[in-house]
XYZ file of C-alpha atoms in Angstrom:
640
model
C -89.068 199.210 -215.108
C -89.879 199.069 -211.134
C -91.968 195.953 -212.325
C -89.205 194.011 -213.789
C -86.777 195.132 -211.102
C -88.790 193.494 -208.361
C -89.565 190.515 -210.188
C -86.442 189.550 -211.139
C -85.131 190.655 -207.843
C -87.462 188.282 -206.118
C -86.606 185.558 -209.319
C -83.087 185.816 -207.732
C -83.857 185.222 -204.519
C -86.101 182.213 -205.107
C -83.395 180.833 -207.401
C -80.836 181.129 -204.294
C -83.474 179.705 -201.576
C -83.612 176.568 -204.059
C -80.021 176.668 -204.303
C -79.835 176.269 -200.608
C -83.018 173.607 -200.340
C -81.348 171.789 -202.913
C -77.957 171.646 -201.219
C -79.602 171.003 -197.797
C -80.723 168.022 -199.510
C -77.413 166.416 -201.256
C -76.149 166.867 -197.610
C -79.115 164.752 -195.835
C -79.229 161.824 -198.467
C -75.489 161.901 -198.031
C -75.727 161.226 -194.435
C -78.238 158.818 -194.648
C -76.090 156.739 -197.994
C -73.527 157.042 -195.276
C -75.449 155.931 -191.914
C -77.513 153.113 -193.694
C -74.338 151.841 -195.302
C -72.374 151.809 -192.107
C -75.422 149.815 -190.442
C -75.696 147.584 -192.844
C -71.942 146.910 -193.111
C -71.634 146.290 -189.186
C -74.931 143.969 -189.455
C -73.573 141.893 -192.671
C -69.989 141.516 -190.651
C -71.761 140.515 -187.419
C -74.509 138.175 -189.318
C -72.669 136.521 -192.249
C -69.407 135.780 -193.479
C -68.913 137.381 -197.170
C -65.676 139.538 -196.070
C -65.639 142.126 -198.776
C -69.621 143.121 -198.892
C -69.178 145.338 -195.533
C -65.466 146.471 -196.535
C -67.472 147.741 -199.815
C -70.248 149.230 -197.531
C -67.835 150.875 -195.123
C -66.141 152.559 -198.274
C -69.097 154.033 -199.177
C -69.826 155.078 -195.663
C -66.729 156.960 -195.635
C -67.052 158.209 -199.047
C -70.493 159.498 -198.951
C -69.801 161.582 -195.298
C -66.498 162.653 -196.678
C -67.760 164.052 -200.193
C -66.594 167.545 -199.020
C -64.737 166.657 -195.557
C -61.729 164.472 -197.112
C -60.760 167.056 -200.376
C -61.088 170.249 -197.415
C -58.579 167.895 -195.491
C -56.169 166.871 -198.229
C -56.183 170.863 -198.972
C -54.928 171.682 -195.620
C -52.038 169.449 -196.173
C -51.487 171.252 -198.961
C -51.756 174.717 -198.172
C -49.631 173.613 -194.519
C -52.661 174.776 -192.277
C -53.581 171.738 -190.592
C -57.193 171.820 -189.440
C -60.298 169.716 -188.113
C -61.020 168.413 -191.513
C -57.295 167.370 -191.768
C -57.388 164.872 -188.425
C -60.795 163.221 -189.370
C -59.955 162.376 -192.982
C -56.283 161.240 -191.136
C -58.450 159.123 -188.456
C -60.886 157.672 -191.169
C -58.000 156.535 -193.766
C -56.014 155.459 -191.109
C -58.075 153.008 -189.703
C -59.164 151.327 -192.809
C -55.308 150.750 -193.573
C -55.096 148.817 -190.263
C -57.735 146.825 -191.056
C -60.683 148.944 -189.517
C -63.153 150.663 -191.930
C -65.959 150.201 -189.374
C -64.031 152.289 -187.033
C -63.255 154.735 -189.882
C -66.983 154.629 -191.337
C -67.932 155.087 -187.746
C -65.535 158.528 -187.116
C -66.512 159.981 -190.965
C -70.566 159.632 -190.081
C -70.524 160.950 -186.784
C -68.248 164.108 -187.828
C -70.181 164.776 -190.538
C -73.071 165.076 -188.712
C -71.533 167.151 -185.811
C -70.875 169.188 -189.312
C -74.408 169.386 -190.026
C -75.106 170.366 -186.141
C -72.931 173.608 -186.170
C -74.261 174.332 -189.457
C -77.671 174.517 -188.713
C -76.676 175.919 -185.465
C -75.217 179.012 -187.690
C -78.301 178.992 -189.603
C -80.318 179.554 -186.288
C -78.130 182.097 -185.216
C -78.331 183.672 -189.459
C -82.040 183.482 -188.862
C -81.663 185.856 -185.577
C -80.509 188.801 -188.120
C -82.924 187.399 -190.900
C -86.052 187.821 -189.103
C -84.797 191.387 -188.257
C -84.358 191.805 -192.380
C -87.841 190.547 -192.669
C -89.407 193.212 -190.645
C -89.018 195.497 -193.731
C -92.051 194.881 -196.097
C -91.021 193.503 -199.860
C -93.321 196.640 -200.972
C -94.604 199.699 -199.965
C -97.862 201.235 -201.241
C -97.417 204.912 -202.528
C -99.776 207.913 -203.193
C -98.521 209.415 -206.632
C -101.132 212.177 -208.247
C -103.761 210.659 -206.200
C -102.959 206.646 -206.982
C -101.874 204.258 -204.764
C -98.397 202.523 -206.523
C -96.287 199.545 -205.159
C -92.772 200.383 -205.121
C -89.806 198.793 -203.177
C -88.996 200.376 -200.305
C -85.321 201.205 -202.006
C -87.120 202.627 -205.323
C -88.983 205.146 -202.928
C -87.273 208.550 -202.530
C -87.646 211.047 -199.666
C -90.373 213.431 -199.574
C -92.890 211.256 -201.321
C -95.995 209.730 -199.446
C -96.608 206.130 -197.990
C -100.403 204.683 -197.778
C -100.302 202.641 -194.383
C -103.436 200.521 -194.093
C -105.017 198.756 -190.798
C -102.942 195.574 -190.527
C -99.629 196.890 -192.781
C -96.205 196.591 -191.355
C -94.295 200.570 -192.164
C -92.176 200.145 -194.897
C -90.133 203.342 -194.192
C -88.874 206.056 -192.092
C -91.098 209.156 -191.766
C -93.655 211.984 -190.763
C -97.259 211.222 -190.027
C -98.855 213.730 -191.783
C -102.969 212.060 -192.208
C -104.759 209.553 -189.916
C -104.029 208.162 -186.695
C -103.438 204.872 -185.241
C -101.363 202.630 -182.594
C -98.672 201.166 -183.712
C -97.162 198.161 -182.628
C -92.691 199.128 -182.155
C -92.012 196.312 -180.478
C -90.085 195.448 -183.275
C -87.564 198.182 -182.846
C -88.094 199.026 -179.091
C -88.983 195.607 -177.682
C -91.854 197.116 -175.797
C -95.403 195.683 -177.225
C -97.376 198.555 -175.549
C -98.869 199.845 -179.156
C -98.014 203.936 -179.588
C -100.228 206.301 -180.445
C -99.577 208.175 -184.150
C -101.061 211.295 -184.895
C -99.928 213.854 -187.493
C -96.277 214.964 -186.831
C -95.182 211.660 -185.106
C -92.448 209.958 -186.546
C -93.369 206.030 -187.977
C -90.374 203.754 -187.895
C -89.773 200.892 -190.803
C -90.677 197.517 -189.530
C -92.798 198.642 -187.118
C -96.834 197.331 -187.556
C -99.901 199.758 -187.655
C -102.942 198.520 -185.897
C -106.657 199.866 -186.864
C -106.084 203.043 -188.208
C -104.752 204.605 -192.008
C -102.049 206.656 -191.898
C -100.440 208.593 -194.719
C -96.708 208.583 -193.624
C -94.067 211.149 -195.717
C -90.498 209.390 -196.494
C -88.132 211.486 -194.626
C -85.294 208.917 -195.117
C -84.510 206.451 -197.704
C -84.242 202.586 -197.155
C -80.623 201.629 -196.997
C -80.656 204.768 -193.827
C -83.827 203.571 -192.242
C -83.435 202.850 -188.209
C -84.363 199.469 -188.937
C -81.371 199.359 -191.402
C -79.225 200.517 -188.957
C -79.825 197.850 -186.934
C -79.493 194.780 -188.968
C -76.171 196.306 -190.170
C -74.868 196.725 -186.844
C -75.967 193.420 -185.842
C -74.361 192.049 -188.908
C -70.717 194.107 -187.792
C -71.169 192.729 -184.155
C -70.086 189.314 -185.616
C -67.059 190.836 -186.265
C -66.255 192.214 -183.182
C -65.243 189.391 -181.021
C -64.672 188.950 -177.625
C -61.317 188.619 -175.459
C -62.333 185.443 -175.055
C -63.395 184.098 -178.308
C -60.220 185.424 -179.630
C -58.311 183.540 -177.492
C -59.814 180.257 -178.012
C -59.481 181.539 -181.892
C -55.703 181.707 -181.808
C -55.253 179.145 -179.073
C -57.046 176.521 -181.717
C -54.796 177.779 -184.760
C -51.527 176.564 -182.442
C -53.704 173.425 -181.204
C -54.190 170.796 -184.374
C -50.686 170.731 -184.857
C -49.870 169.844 -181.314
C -52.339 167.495 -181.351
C -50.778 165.773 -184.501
C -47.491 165.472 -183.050
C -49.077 164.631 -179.532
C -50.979 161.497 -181.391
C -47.684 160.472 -183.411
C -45.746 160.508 -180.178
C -48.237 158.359 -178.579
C -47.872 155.867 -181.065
C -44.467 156.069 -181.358
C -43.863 155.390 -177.633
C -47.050 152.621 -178.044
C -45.281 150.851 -180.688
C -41.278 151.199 -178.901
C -42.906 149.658 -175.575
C -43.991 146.701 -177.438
C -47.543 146.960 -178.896
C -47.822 145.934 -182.662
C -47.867 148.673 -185.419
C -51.965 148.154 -185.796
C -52.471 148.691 -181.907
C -50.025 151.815 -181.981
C -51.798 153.252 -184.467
C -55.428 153.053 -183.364
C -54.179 154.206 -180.256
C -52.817 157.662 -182.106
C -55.916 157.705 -184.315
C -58.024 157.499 -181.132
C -56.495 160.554 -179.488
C -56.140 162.761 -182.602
C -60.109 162.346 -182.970
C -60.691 162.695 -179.218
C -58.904 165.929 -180.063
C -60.922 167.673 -182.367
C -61.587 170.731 -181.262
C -64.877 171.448 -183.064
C -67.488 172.139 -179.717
C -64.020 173.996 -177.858
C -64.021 176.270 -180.592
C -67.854 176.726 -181.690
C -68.989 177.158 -177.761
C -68.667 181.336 -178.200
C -69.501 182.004 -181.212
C -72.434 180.864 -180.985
C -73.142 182.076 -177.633
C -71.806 185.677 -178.547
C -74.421 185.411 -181.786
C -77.490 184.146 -179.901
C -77.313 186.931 -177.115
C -77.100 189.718 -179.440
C -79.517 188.655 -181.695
C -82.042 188.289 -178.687
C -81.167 191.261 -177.412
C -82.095 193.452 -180.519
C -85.475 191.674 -180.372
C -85.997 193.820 -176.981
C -84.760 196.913 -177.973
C -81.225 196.226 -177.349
C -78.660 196.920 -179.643
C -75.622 195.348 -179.267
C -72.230 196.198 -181.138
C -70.187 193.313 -180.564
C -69.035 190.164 -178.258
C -66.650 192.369 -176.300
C -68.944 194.662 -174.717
C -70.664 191.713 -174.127
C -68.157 190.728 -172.071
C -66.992 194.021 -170.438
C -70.287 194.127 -169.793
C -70.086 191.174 -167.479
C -67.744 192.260 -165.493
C -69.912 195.650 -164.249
C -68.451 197.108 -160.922
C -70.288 200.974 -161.627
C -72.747 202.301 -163.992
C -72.635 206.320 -164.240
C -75.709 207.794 -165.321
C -76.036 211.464 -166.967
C -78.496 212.921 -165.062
C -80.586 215.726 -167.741
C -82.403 213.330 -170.328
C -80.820 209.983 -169.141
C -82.013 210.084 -165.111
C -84.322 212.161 -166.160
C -86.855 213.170 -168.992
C -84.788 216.249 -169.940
C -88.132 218.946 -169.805
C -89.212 220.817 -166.796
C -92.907 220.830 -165.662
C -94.568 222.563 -162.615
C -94.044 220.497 -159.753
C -95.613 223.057 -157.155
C -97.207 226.196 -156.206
C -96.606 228.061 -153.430
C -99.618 231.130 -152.554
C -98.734 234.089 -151.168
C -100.392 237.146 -149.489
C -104.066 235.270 -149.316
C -103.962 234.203 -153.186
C -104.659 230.606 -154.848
C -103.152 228.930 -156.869
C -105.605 229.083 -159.795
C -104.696 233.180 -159.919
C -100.909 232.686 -159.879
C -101.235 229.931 -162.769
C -103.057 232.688 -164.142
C -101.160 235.680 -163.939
C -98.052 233.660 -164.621
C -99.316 231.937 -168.126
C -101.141 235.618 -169.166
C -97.522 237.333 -169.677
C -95.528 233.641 -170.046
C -97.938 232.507 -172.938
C -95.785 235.281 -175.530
C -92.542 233.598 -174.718
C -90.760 230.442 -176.350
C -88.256 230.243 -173.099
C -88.665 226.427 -171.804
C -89.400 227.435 -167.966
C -92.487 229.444 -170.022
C -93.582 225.935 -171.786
C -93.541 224.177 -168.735
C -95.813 226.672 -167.249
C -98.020 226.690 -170.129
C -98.797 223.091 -170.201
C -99.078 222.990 -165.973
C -102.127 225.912 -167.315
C -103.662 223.279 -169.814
C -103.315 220.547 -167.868
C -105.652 222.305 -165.214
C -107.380 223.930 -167.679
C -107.360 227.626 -166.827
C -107.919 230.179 -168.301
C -105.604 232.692 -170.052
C -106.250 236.092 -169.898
C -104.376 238.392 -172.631
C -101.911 240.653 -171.261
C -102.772 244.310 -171.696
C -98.463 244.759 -172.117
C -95.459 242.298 -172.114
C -91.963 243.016 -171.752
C -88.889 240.334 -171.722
C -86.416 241.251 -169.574
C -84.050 239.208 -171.121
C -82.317 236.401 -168.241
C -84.392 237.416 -165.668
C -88.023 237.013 -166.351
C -90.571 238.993 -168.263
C -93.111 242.267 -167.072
C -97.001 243.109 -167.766
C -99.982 244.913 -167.204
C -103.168 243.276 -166.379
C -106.682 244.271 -165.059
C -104.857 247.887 -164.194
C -102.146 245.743 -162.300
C -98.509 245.463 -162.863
C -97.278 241.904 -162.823
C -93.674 240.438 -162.801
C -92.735 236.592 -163.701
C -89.407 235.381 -163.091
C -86.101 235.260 -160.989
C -85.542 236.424 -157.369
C -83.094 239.008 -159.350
C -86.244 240.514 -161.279
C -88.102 240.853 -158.158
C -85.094 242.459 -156.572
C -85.221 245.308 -159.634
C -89.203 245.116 -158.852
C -88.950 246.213 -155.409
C -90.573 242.824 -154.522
C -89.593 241.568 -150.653
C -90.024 237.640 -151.123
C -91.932 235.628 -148.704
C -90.316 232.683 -147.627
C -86.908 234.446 -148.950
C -84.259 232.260 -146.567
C -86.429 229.033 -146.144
C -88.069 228.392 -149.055
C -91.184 225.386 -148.422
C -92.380 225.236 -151.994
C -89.172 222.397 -152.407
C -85.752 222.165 -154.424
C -85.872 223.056 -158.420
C -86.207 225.910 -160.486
C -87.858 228.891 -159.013
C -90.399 231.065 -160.697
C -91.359 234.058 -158.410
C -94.928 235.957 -158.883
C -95.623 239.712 -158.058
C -98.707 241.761 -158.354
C -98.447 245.500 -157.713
C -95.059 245.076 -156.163
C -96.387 241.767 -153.845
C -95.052 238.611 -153.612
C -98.398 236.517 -154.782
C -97.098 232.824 -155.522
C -93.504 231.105 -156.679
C -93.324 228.215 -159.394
C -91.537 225.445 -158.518
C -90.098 223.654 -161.900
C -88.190 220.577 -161.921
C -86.940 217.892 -164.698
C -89.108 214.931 -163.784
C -87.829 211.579 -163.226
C -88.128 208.882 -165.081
C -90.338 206.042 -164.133
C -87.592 203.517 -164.603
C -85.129 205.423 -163.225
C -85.496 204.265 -159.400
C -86.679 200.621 -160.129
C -83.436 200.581 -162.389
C -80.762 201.811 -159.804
C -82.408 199.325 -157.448
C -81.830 196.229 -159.138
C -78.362 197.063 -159.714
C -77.673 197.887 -156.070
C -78.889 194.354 -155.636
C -76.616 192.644 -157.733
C -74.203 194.509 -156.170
C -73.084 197.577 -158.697
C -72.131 200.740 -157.709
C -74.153 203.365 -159.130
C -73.029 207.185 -159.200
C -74.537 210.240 -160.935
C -72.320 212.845 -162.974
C -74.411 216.189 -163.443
C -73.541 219.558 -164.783
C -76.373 220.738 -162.628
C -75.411 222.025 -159.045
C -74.775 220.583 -156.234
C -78.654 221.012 -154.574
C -80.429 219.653 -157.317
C -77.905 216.702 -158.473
C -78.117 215.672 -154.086
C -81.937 215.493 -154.582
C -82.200 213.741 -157.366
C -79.238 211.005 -155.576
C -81.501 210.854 -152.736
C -84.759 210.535 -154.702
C -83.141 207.486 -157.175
C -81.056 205.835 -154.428
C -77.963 206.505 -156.259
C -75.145 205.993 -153.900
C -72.571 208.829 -155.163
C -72.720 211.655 -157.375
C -70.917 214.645 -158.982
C -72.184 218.132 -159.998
C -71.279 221.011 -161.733
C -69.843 219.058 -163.672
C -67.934 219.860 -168.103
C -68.055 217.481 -170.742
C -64.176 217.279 -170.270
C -64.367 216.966 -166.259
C -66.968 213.750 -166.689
C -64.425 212.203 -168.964
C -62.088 212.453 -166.080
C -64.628 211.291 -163.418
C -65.163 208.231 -165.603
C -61.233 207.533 -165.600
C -61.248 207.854 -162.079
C -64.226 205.170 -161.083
C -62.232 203.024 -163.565
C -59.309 202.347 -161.429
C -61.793 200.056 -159.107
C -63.197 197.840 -161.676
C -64.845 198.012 -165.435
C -67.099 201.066 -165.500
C -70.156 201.487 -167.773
C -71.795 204.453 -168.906
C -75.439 205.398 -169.603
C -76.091 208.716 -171.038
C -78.084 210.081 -174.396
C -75.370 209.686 -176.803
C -74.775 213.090 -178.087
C -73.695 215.919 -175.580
C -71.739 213.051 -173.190
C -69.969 210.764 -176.243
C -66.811 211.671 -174.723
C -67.511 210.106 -171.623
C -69.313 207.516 -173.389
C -66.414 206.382 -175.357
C -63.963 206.879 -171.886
C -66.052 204.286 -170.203
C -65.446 200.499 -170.597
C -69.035 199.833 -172.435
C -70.995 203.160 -173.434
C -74.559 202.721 -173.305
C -76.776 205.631 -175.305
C -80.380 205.322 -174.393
C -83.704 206.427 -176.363
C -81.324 206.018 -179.746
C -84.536 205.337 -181.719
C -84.400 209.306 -182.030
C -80.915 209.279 -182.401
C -79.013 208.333 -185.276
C -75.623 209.529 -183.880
C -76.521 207.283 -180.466
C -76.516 204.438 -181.928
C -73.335 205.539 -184.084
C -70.959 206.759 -181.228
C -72.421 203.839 -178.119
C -71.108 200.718 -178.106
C -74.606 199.180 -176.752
C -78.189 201.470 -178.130
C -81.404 201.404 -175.886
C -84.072 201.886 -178.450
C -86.043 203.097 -175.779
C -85.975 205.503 -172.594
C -86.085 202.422 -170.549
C -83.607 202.623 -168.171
C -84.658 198.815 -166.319
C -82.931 197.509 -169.891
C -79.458 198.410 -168.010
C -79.695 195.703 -165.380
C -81.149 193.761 -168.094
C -78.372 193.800 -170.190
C -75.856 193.008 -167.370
C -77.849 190.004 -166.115
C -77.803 188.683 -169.889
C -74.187 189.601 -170.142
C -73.300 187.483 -167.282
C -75.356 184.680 -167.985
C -74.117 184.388 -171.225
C -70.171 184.805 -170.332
C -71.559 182.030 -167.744
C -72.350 179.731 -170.190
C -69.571 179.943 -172.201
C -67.329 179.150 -169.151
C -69.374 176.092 -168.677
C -69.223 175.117 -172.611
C -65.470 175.729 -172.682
C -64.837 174.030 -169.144
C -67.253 170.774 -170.361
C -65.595 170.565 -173.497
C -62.056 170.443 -171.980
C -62.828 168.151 -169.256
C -64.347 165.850 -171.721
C -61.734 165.883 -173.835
C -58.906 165.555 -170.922
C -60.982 162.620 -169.383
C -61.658 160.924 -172.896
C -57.756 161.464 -174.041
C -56.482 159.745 -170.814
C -58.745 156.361 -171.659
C -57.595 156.932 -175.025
C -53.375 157.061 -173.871
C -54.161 153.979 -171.865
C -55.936 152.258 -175.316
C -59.524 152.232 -173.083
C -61.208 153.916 -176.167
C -62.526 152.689 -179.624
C -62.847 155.012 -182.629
C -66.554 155.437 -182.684
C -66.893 156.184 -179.538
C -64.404 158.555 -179.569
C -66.025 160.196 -181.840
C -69.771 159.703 -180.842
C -68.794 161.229 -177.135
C -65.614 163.769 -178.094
C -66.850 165.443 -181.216
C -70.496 165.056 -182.167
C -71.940 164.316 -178.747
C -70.035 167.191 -177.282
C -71.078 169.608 -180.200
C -74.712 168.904 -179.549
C -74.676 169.691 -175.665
C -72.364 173.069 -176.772
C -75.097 174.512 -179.278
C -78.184 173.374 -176.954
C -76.317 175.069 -173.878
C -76.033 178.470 -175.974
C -79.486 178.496 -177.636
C -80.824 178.920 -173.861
C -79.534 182.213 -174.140
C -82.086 183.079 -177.311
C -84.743 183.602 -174.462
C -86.011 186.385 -172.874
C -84.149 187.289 -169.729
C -86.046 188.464 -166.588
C -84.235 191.419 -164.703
C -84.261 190.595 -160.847
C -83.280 192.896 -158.263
């Protein structure tokens, strides 16, 4: 059954590729019917004198570039929604009842291949979010009772196994759980550094194992993989539009019907002043194609679709043209500090000896009583012990003293792990009690028969790209503050270590939500946490960004933007991309109008022909619009 599923699934979608190819096809040797047949009219008119052999060609011209443009038009007379269609199968009729079919041949050809233009400038931007769908293999190879099977990825079912061979792209979401290998994520996180897999990882759909086999089990199904998840909310950005492209959206539903009576008037008041009925008309036909407002109203669209496409390719998942936008417009960015700012796990970032000791024997002590406990200050001091790979002497006796620390025997000593509070009930006097050296973080005092031997100093490490990231903002000008529900020492040092230049501690979900509403009274604010314990000041903020979301499903749910990765130099990123592309479609919508307003005023004082009209107002136009906007389809470099 799987068999005949898949082949006729793939049967259907060769039928509809040749569908496409075949229409792709009609529409080219329609073109070219209609460009050879308006050359050929204008060189017969020019070279001989048979009258009605170019008429005949013109005709055609018209015809064979209007096949779909002139019944869309006559429609939206119809139907009383006037639209471009409507004013170029107006222009092109019009000017062969004058006594001009070149000019009319002339404005049908060159719209209908400004037609073409956007269209295959959609396709491009189509093909963004297609080569995203393609990431997911057709197949998957699965191990049933000791067999390898090929199954689509939606005909496997959770808990079965995947066979991942050198060289195969990871058709779903899972657990390693054989082999080991690097695998390639760049497809999901934009970073090409391969990963290493060993048994427990988790493998990501669409992402491509390098030398090694791995047997990978399906812990979700296809239509819920984190791949999926990201061409669907690519696909749903589409729909989110701008401020700015709605605008232009409503301001062009208003515009053809000004520009209809506009073009009448001009003829009317041509034709009252004393020009002849031919010359009043070309005049009006000239300005109602001048008019067209096919690159005004295709310059953000296409924009808005080419950044967020590009941006998923590097890890950055986009929900829509509006954040886009807000984005822009960036006066702050507030960072959560635990797991955003920093990695979120506590490690041993000193030891301070006490009372002639080393630190070797307080590691020791500390991990022989600390290595029964599943508290995170006693991972953290586990993995300091492997790291320098000491040894671990069993603990004659253990006891937890639950929120202080925990209490031993060892060698015939007593020992004592934990807070200045347990070494208070110890009898311990501290050394160092009122001026601590060892440095800010979490303190883990050592005693040994009732002597202060060493303290722990643990501390939530900062990320690598946590200080580079800050920095570039700062110089493009963004204010950058830190919102912590950690107190006020260790939220100051980690401001001063980053570079941040305010911050806020001791800080409740509910009181961030109010902190963001405050920075928002000085300009649009965005927001960079995890995605899960800060959402509500996620979704307070004017553009919530959840980072490391390719462990997340509910980050890239609640955020309006998803960093795949724990890259926090993506941030700047984003904003410089933001910017450049709201940049360029200020330029596209300012070049369009100009031309237009420039183009019109020859056309008012009868300076303009038709074709050129056409060739400089609508097609010429739409190519510089699309070329302008495909710049933003490359990578962006983040500057300081």
């Amino acid at each position: 059954m799987l068999e005949i599923s898949e082949t006729a699934c793939q049967h259907c979608e060769a039928e509809r590729a040749q569908r496409e190819e075949i229409d792709f096809r009609v529409k080219y040797a329609l073109a070219l019917i209609s460009g050879m047949s308006l050359i050929g009219g204008i060189l017969i008119d020019v070279f001989t004198s048979i009258g009605y052999v170019p008429v005949i060609l013109f005709l055609i011209s018209i015809l064979s570039a209007g096949r779909w443009i002139i019944p869309n038009g006559i429609r939206s007379i119809i139907k009383v929604h006037l639209g471009i269609t409507f004013l170029m199968t107006v222009a092109a009729i019009g000017a062969v009842l004058i006594g001009e079919p070149a000019e009319g041949a002339a404005v049908m050809f060159l719209f209908y291949l400004a037609e073409i233009l956007e269209e295959k400038a959609g396709d491009r931007a189509r093909t963004e979010i297609q080569s995203l769908m393609e990431l997911e293999p057709p197949s998957v190879t699965v191990m049933e009772d000791g067999q390898e099977v090929y199954k689509s990825p939606d005909g496997v079912k959770i808990g079965e196994k995947i066979v991942i061979k050198p060289g195969d792209r990871i058709g779903m979401d899972g657990v390693v759980v054989k082999g080991e290998s690097h695998v390639n994520q760049a497809s999901i996180t934009g970073e090409s550094k391969p990963v290493r897999k060993v048994v427990g990882n988790q493998a990501y759909a669409g992402t491509l194992n390098q030398e090694g086999y791995l047997e990978i089990k399906v812990t979700k199904e296809a239509k819920n993989t984190l791949l999926a998840k990201i061409v669907e909310t690519v696909k749903g950005a589409r729909e989110k539009k701008a401020k700015t492209e709605r605008f232009v959206s409503r301001f062009s539903h208003y515009y053809t019907p000004v520009v209809v009576l506009g073009s009448f008037l001009l003829g009317l008041g041509t034709f009252l002043l004393g020009a002849g009925i031919v010359a009043a008309v070309y005049r009006a036909l000239t300005l109602l194609v001048i008019s067209c407002p096919c690159a005004f109203a295709l310059s953000i669209p296409v924009s808005m679709v080419s950044t967020i496409a590009g941006s998923a390719r590097e890890g950055i998942l986009v929900k829509g043209g509006e954040y886009i936008e807000a984005t822009s417009k960036a006066k702050t960015v507030v960072f959560d500090k635990t797991g955003t700012l920093t990695e979120g796990k506590l490690r041993v970032s000193n030891i301070c000896v006490h009372n002639q000791n080393d630190k070797t024997d307080v590691l020791r002590v500390a991990s022989s009583l600390e290595q029964y406990s599943e508290h995170p200050i006693a991972k953290a001091i586990m993995e300091e012990t492997e790291n320098s790979q000491a040894k671990v002497p069993p603990a004659d006796t253990f006891s937890s003293v639950p929120g202080k620390g925990i209490v031993g025997t060892y060698s015939s000593s007593d020992y004592a792990v934990g807070s200045r509070q347990l070494m208070e009930d110890e009898g311990v006097v501290l050394v160092n009690q009122e001026t601590h050296s060892c440095g800010q973080g979490t303190l883990v005092y050592v005693s040994q028969d009732g002597k202060h031997i060493g303290t722990l100093v643990l501390k939530d490490i900062l990320r690598p790209s946590a200080k580079v990231a800050i920095d570039q903002l700062k110089g493009k000008g963004i204010k950058t503050v830190i919102l912590t529900g950690d107190n006020q020492e260790v939220a100051q040092s980690v401001s001063a270590e980053v570079g941040a230049d305010d911050f806020k501690a001791n800080m409740l979900p509910n009181e961030k939500v109010e902190a963001v509403k405050e920075i928002r009274r000085n300009g649009t604010v965005i927001m960079v946490g995890d995605g899960v314990n800060d959402a509500p000041a996620l979704a307070t903020a004017d553009v919530g960004i959840a980072m490391g979301a390719i462990s997340s499903d509910v980050a890239i749910e609640t955020a309006d933007i998803a960093l795949m990765d724990t890259d926090l130099t993506k941030v700047p990123l984003l904003i410089e991309r933001a910017k450049r592309t709201m940049s360029i479609v200020r330029n596209n919508v300012g070049l369009s109008i100009s031309l237009k307003a420039v183009l019109g005023s020859l056309s008012i004082l009868g300076l303009m022909s038709l074709w050129l009209a056409i060739a400089l107002g609508d097609m010429g136009l739409t190519m510089l619009v699309i070329a302008n906007a495909f710049r933003l389809t490359m990578k962006t470099k983040s500057t300081a």
